[in-house]
Short mmCIF file of C-alpha atoms and ligand atoms in Angstrom, two decimals:
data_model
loop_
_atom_site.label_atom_id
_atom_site.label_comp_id
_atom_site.label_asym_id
_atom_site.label_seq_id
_atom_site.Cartn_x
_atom_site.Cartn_y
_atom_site.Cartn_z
CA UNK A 203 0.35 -5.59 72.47
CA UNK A 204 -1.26 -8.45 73.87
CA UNK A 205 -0.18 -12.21 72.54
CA UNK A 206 -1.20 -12.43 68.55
CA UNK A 207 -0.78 -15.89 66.16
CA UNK A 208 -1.11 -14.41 62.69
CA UNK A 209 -2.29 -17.17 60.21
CA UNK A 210 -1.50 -16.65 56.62
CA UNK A 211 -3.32 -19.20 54.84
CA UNK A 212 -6.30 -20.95 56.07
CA UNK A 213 -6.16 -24.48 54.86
CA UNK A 214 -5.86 -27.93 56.39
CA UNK A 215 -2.64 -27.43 58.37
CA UNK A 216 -4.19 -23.84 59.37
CA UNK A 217 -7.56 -25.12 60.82
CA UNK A 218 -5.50 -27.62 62.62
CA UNK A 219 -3.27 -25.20 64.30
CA UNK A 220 -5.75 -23.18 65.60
CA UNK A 221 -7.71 -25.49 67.32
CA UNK A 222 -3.93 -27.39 68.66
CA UNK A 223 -3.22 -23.66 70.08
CA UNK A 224 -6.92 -23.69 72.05
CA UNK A 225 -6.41 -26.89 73.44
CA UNK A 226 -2.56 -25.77 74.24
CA UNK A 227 -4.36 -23.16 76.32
CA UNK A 228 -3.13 -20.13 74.44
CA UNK A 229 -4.81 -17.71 75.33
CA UNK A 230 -4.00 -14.62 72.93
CA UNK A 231 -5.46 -13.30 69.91
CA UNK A 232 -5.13 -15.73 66.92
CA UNK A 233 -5.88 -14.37 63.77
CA UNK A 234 -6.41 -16.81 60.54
CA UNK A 235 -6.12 -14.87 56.99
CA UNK A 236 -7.00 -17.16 54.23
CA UNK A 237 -7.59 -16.01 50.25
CA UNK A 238 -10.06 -18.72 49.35
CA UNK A 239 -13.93 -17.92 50.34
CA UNK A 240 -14.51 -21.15 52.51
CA UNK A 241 -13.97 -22.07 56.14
CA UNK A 242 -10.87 -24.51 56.00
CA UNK A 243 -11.41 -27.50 54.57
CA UNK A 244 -9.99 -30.96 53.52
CA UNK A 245 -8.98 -31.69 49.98
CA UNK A 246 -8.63 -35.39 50.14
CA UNK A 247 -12.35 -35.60 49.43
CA UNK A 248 -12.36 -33.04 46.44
CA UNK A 249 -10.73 -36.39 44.08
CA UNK A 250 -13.02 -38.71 46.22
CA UNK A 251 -16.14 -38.64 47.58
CA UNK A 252 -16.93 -34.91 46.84
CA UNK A 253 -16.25 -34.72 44.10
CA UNK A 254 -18.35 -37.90 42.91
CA UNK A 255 -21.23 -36.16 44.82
CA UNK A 256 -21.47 -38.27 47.58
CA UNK A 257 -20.75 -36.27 50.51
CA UNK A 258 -21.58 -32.44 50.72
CA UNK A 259 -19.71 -29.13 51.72
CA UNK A 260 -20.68 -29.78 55.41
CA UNK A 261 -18.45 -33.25 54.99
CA UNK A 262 -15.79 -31.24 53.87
CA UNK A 263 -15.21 -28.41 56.43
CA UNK A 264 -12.59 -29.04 59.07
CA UNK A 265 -14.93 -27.12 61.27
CA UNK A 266 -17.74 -24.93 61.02
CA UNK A 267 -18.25 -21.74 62.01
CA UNK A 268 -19.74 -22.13 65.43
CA UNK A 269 -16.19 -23.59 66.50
CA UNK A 270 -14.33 -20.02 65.58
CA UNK A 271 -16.76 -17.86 67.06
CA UNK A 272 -16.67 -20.70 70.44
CA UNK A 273 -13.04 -20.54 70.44
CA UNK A 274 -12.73 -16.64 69.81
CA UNK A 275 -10.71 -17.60 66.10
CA UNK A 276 -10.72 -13.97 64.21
CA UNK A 277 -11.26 -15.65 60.61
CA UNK A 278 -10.46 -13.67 57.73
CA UNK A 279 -11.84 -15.38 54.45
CA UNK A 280 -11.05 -13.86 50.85
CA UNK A 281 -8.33 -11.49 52.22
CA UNK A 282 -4.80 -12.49 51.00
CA UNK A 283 -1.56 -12.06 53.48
CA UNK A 284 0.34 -9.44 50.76
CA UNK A 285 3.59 -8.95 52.77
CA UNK A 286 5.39 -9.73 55.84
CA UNK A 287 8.02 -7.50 57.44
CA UNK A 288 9.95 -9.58 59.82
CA UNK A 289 11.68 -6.76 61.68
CA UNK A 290 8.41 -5.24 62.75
CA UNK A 291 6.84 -7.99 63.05
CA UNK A 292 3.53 -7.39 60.99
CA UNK A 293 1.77 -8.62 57.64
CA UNK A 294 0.29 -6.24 55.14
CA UNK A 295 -2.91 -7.58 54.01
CA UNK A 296 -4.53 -7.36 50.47
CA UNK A 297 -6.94 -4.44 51.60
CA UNK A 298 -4.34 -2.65 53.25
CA UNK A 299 -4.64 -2.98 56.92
CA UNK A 300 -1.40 -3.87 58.38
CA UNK A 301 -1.40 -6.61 61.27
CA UNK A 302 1.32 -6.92 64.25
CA UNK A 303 1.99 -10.05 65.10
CA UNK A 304 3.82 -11.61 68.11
CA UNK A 305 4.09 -15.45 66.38
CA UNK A 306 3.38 -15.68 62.52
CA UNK A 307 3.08 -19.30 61.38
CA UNK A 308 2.94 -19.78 57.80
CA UNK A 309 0.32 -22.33 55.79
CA UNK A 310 0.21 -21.04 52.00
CA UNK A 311 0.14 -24.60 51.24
CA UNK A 312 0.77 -25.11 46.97
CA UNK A 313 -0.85 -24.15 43.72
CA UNK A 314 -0.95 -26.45 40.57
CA UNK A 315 1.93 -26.63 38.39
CA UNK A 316 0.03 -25.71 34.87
CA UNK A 317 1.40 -27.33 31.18
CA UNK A 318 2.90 -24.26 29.36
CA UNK A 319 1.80 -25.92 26.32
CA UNK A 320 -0.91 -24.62 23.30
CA UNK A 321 -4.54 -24.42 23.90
CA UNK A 322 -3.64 -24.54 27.54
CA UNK A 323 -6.51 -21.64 27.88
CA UNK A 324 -9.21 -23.72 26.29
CA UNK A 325 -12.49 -24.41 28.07
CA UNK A 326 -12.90 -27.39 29.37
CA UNK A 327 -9.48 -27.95 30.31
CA UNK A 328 -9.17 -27.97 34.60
CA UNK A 329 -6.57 -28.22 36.76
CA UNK A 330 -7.79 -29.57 40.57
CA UNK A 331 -6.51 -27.89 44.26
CA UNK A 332 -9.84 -25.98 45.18
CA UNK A 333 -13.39 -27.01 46.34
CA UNK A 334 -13.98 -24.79 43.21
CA UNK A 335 -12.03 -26.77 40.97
CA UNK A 336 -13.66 -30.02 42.19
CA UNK A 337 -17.50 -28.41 41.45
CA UNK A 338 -16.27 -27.66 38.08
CA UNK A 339 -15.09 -30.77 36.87
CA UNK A 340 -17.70 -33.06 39.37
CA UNK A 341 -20.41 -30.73 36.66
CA UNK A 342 -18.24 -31.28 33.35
CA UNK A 343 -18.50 -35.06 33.98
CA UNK A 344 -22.07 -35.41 34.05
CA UNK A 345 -22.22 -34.22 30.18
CA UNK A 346 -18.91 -35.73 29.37
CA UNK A 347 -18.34 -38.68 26.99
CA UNK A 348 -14.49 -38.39 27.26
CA UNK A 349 -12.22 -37.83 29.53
CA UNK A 350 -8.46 -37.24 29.24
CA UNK A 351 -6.50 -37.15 32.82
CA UNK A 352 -2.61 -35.68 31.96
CA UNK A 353 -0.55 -37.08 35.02
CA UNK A 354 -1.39 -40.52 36.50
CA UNK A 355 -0.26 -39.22 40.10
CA UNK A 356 -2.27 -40.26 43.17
CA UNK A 357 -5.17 -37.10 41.73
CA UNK A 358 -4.64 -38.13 38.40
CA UNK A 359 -5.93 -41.34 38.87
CA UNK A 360 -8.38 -40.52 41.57
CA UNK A 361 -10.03 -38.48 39.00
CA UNK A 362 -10.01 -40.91 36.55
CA UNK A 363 -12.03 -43.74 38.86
CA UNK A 364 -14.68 -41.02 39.87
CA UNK A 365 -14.91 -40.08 36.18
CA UNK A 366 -15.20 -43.98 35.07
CA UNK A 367 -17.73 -44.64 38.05
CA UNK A 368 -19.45 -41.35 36.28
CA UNK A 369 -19.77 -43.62 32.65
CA UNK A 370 -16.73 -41.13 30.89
CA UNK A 371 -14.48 -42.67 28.88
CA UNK A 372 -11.01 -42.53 30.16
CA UNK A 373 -7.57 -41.90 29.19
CA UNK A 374 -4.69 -41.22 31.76
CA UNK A 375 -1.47 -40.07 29.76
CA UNK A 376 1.56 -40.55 31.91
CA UNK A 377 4.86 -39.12 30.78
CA UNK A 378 6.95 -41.67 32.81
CA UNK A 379 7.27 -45.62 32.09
CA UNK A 380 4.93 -46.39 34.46
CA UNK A 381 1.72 -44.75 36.57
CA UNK A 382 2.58 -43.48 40.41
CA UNK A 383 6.67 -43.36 39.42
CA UNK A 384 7.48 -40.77 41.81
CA UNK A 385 6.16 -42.31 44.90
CA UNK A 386 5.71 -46.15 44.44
CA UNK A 387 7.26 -49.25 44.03
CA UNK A 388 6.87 -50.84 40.59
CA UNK A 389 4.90 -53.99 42.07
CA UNK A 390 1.87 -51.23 43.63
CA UNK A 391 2.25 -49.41 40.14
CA UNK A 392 1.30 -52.50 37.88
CA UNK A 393 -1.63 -53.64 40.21
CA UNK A 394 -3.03 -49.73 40.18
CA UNK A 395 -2.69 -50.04 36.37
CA UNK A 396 -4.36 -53.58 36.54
CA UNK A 397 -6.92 -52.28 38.31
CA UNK A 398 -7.70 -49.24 36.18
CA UNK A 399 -7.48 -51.47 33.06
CA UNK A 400 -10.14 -53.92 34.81
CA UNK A 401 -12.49 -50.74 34.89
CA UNK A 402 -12.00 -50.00 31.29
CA UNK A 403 -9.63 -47.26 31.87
CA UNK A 404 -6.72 -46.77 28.96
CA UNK A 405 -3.65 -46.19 31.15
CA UNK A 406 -0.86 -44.63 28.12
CA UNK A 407 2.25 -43.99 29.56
CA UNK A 408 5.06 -42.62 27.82
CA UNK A 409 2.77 -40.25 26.89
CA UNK A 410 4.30 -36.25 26.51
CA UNK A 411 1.48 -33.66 25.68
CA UNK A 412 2.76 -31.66 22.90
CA UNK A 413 -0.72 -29.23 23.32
CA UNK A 414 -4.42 -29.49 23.63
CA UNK A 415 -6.73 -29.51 20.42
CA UNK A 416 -10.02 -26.96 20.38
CA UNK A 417 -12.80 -26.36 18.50
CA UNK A 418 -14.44 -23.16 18.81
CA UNK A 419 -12.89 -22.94 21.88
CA UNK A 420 -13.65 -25.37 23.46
CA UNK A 421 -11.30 -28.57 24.49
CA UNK A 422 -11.95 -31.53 22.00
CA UNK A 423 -8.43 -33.35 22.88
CA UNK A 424 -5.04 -33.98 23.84
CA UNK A 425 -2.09 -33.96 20.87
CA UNK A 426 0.75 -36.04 21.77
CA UNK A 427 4.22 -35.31 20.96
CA UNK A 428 4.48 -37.67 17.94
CA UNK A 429 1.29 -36.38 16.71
CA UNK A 430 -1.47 -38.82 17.88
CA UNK A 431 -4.76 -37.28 19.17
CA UNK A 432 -6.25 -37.98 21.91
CA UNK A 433 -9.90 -36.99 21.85
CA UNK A 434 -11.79 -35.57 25.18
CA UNK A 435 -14.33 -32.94 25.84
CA UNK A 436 -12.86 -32.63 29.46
CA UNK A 437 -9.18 -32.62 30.15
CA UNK A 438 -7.79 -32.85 34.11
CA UNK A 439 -4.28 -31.89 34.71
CA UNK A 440 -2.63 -33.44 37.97
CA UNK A 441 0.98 -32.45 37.00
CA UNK A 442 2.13 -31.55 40.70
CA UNK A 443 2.10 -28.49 42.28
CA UNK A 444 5.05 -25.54 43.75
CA UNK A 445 5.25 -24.21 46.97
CA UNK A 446 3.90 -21.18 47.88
CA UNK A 447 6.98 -19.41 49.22
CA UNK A 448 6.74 -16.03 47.61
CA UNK A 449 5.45 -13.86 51.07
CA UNK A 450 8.31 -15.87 52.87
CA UNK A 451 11.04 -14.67 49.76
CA UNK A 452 10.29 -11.23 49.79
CA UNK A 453 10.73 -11.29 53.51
CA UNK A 454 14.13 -12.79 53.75
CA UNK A 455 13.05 -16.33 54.90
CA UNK A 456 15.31 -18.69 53.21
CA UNK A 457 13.42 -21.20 50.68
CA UNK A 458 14.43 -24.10 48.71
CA UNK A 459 11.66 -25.39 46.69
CA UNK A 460 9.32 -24.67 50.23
CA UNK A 461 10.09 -22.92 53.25
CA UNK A 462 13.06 -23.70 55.32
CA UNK A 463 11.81 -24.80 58.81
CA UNK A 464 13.89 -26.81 61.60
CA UNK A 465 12.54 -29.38 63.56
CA UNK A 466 10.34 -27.61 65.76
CA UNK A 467 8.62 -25.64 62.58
CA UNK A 468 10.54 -22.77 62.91
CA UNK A 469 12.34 -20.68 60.22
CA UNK A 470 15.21 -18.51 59.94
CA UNK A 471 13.33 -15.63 60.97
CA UNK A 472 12.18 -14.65 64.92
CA UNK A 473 8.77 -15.83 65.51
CA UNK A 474 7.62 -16.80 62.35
CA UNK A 475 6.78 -20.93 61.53
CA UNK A 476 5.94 -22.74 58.41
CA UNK A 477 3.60 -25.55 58.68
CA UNK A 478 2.07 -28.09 55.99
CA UNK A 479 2.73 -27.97 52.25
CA UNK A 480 4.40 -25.01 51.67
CA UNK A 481 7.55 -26.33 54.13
CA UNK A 482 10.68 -28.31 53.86
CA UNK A 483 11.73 -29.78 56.72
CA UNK A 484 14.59 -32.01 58.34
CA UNK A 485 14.03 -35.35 58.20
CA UNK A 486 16.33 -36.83 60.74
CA UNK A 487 14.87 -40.94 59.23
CA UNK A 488 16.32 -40.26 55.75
CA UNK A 489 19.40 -37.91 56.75
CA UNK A 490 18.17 -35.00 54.39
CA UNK A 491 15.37 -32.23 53.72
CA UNK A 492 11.78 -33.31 52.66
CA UNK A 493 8.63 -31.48 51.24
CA UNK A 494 6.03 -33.38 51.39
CA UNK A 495 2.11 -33.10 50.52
CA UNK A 496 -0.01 -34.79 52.87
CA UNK A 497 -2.77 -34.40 55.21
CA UNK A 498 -0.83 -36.45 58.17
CA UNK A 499 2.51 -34.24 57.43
CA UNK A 500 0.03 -30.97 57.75
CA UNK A 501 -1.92 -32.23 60.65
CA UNK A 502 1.57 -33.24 62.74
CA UNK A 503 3.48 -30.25 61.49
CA UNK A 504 0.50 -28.01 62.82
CA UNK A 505 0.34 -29.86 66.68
CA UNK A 506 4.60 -29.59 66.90
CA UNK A 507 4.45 -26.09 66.00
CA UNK A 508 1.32 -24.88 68.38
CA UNK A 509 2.95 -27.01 70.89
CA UNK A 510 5.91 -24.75 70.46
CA UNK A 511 3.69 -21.26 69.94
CA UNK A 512 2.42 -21.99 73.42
CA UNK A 513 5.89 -22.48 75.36
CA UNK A 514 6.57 -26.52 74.73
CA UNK A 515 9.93 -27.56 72.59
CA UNK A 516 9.04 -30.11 70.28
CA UNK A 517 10.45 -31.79 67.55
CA UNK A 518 8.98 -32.99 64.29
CA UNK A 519 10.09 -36.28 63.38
CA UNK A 520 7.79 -38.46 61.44
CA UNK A 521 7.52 -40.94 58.89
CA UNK A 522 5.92 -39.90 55.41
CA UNK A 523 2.46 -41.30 55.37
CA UNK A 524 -0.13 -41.04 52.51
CA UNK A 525 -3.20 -42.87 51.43
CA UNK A 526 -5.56 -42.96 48.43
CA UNK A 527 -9.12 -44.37 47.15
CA UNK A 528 -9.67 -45.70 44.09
CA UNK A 529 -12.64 -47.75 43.22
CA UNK A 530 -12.67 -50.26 46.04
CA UNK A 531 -8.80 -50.13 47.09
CA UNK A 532 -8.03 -48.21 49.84
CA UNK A 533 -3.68 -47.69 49.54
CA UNK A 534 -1.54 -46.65 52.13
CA UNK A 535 2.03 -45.85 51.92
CA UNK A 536 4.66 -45.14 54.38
CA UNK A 537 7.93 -44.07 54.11
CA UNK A 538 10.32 -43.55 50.94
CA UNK A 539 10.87 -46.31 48.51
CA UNK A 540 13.82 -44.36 46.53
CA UNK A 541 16.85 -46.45 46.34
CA UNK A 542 15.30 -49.61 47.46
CA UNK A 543 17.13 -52.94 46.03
CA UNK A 544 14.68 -55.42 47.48
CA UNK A 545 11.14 -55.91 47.50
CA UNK A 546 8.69 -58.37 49.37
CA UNK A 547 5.28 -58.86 48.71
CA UNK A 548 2.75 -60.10 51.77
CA UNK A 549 -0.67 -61.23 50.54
CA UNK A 550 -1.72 -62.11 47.23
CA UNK A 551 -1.96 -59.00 44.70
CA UNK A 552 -4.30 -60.67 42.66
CA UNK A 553 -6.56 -61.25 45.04
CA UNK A 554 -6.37 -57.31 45.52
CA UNK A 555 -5.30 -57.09 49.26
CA UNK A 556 -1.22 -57.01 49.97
CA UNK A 557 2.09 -55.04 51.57
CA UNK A 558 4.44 -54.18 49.11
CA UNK A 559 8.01 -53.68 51.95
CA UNK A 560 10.75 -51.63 50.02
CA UNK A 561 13.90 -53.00 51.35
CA UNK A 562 17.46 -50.91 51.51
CA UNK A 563 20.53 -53.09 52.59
CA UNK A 564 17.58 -55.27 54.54
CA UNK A 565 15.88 -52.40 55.98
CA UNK A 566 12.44 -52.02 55.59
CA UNK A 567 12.18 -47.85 54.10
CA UNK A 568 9.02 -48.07 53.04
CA UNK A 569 5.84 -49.93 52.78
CA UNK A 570 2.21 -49.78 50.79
CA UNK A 571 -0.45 -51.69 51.39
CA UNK A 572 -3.60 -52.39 49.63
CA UNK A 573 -6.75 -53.15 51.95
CA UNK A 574 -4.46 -54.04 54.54
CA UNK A 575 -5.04 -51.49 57.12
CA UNK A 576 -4.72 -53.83 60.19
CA UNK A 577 -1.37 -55.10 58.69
CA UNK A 578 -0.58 -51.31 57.46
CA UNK A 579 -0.46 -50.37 61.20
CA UNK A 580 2.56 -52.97 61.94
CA UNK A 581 4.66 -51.43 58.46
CA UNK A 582 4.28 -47.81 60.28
CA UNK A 583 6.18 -49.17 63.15
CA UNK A 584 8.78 -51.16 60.48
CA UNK A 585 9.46 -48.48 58.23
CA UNK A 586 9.71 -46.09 60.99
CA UNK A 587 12.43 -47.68 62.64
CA UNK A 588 14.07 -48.55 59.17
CA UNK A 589 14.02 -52.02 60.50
CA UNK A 590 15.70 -54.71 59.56
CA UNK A 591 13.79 -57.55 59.12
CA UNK A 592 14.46 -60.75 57.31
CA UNK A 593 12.36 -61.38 53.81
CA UNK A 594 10.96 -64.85 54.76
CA UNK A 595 9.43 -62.54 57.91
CA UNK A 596 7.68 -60.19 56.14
CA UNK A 597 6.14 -62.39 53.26
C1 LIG B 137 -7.52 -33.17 45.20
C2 LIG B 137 -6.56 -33.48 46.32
C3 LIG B 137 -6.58 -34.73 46.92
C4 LIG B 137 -5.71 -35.03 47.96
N1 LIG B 137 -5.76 -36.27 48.52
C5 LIG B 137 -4.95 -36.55 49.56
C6 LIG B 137 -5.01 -37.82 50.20
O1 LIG B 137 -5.77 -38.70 49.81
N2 LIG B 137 -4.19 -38.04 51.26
C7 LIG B 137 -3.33 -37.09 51.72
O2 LIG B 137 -2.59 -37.33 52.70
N3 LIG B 137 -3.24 -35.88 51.13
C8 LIG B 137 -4.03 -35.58 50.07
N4 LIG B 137 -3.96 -34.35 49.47
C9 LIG B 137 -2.97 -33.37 49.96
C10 LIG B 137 -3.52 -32.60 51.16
O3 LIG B 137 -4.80 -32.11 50.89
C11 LIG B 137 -2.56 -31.47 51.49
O4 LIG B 137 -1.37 -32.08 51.94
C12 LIG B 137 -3.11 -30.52 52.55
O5 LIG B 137 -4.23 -29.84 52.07
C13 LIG B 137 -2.04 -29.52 52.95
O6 LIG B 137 -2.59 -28.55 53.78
P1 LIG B 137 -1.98 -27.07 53.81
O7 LIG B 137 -2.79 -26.33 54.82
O8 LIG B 137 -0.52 -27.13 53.94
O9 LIG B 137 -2.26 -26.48 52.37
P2 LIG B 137 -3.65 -26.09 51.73
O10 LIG B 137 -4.73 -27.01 52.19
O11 LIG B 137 -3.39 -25.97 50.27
O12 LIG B 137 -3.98 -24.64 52.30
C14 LIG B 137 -3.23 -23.49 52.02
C15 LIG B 137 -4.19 -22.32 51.94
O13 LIG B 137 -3.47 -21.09 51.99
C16 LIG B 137 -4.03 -20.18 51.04
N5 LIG B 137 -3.03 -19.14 50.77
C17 LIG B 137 -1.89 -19.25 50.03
N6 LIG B 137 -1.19 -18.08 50.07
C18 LIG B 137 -1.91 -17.23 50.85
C19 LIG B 137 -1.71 -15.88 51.27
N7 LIG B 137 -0.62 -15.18 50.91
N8 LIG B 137 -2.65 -15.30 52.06
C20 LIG B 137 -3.75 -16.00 52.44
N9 LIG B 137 -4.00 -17.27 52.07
C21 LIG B 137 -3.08 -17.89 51.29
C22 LIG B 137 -4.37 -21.11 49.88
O14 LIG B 137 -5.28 -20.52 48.98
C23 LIG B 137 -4.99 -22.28 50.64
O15 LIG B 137 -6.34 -22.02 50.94
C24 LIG B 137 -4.81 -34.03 48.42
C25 LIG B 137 -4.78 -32.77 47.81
C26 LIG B 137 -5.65 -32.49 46.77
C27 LIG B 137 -5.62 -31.13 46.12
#
């Protein structure tokens, strides 16, 4: 058989390694096998400007279709990758047909992690991943008085500034002490509340859904756990999201919450890669494993492995980076805050642009900035090299 990239999943990471592997010269067959019914895409705009109907589907596509057919890209929408058999090397397909494959590289990406709670099946209630997703709520908002948002993640409270800019009322119920816990410094969390509260959004944290109230089958609100109802004819649930490791399981490919891969992409198994969301990977910066969801983790993770596909050894060693619109902040983050036991602020919060540095035994680990992209550039270098810098410096 001639060369043959299998695909399975044809998301951002997957668009991205197809065109790396054309313009690594491969030359062999690449087939991309993806279960949604679009052309791969980029979700960042589905809780931005997509959803808030400002840019269209053309905006959103990674590539059109002109760019497959160009580059000879076999692309497989609405067909699912059912089963892989590593020892002969070939994926069983949801209609059957049973590909060979000489590389398989691996983009399932995540799903939504959905409340197990009552009235979970309600209309009106939506969770957000898919272009799909973001048509159904970007509709429901347009007739909405009241909006609930469960989770006030980075999505969460995307969703709730396009909803806001929309006229909804809104309400973002946070379980933890404060929005943006899991990935933020307390200093970025307050001014992202601030700033939420400035546009009339009620920011409850503390707040642990007990189930969601209906009438007639319909959503009409959110019940707390010590009984307090929260009324909204639209709920959005940005809860986080799991891996989508079962293919890899079944095969024998080890996983631990997302598929084991080594520095150059690879996992345990000959031939086959993991790339993007669905991975965890070494990160040699922070001394353990990471999964991470982002578009530049996806995008890098996609050119180390087609480097690798067509004959290079690379290594994937990068620091997380992640950014987010809301209203008229753009935020960047790099690196990992956890742990930190200092923190400098550059720039005057209140006048809404400023660096947060996260400092660990007077090492910069990780940095956010708020309109402060210039500056941003500088705490990619910082937190990159863990570096230690004195606090009088960065302020
Ligand atoms: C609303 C939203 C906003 C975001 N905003 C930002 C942002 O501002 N900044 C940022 O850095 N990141 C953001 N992200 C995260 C970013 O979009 C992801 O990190 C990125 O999409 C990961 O790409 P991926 O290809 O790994 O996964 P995905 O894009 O999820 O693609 C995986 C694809 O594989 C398909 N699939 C799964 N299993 C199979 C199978 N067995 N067979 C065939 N197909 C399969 C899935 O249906 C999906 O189409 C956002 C995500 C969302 C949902």
């Amino acid at each position: 058989m001639a060369e043959r990239v299998v695909v399975a999943g044809a998301g951002h990471a997957a668009g991205q390694l197809v065109a790396r592997l054309r313009a690594e010269e491969f030359a062999g067959e690449i087939v991309l096998v993806g279960d949604e019914a679009t052309l791969p895409y980029q979700r960042p705009p589905l809780s931005k400007a997509y959803m808030a109907g400002e840019i269209g589907l053309e905006r959103v596509l990674l590539r059109n279709q002109a760019f497959y057919d160009d580059n000879n890209i076999d692309v497989r929408l609405n067909t699912r990758v059912d089963a892989v058999d590593c020892d002969a090397k070939s994926v069983t397909l949801n209609d059957g047909e049973k590909l060979e494959y000489t590389h398989l590289v691996l983009a399932t990406g995540t799903r939504v992690r959905e409340l197990p709670v009552a009235g979970a099946g309600l209309s009106g209630v939506f969770y957000l991943r898919s272009l799909g997703d973001a048509d159904g709520i970007g509709t429901a908002l347009k007739t909405t008085p009241r909006v609930a948002v469960v989770g006030g993640g980075y999505i969460g409270l995307e969703v709730a500034a396009i909803a806001r800019k929309a006229g909804c009322e809104v309400t973002v119920l946070e379980a933890m002490p404060r929005v943006l816990a899991r990935t933020t410094t307390e200093t970025t969390s307050a001014h992202m509340t601030e700033l939420h509260a400035g546009h009339g959004v009620w920011i409850c944290t503390g707040a642990k859904v007990a189930s969601f109230a209906g009438d007639g089958g319909q959503v009409s609100g959110v019940v707390l756990d010590d009984g307090e109802l929260v009324p909204a004819e639209v709920v959005v649930v940005g809860v986080g999201v799991l891996p989508n490791q079962e293919i890899a399981e079944a095969a024998g490919i080890t996983v631990n919450d997302g598929i084991v891969v080594d520095a150059r992409g690879a996992t345990n198994a000959e031939n086959v890669w993991a790339i993007g969301d669905c991975t965890r990977h070494p990160s040699a910066l922070y001394g353990t494993t990471l999964r991470l969801e982002s578009v530049h983790n996806a995008m890098t993770q996609s050119r180390v492995v087609a480097a690798n596909i067509a004959g290079k050894s690379i290594e994937y060693n990068e620091v997380p980076w992640f950014w987010t619109d809301q209203y008229d902040a753009k935020l960047q983050s790099v690196g990992i805050p956890d742990g930190h036991d200092q923190t400098v602020v550059r720039g005057d919060p209140a006048a809404g642009a400023f660096t947060v540095f996260a400092l660990k035994a007077g090492r910069v680990v990780a940095a956010e900035s708020v309109n402060a992209m210039r500056e941003h550039m500088d705490c990619r270098k910082l937190a990159g090299a863990q570096a230690e810098v004195a606090a009088d410096v960065l302020a």
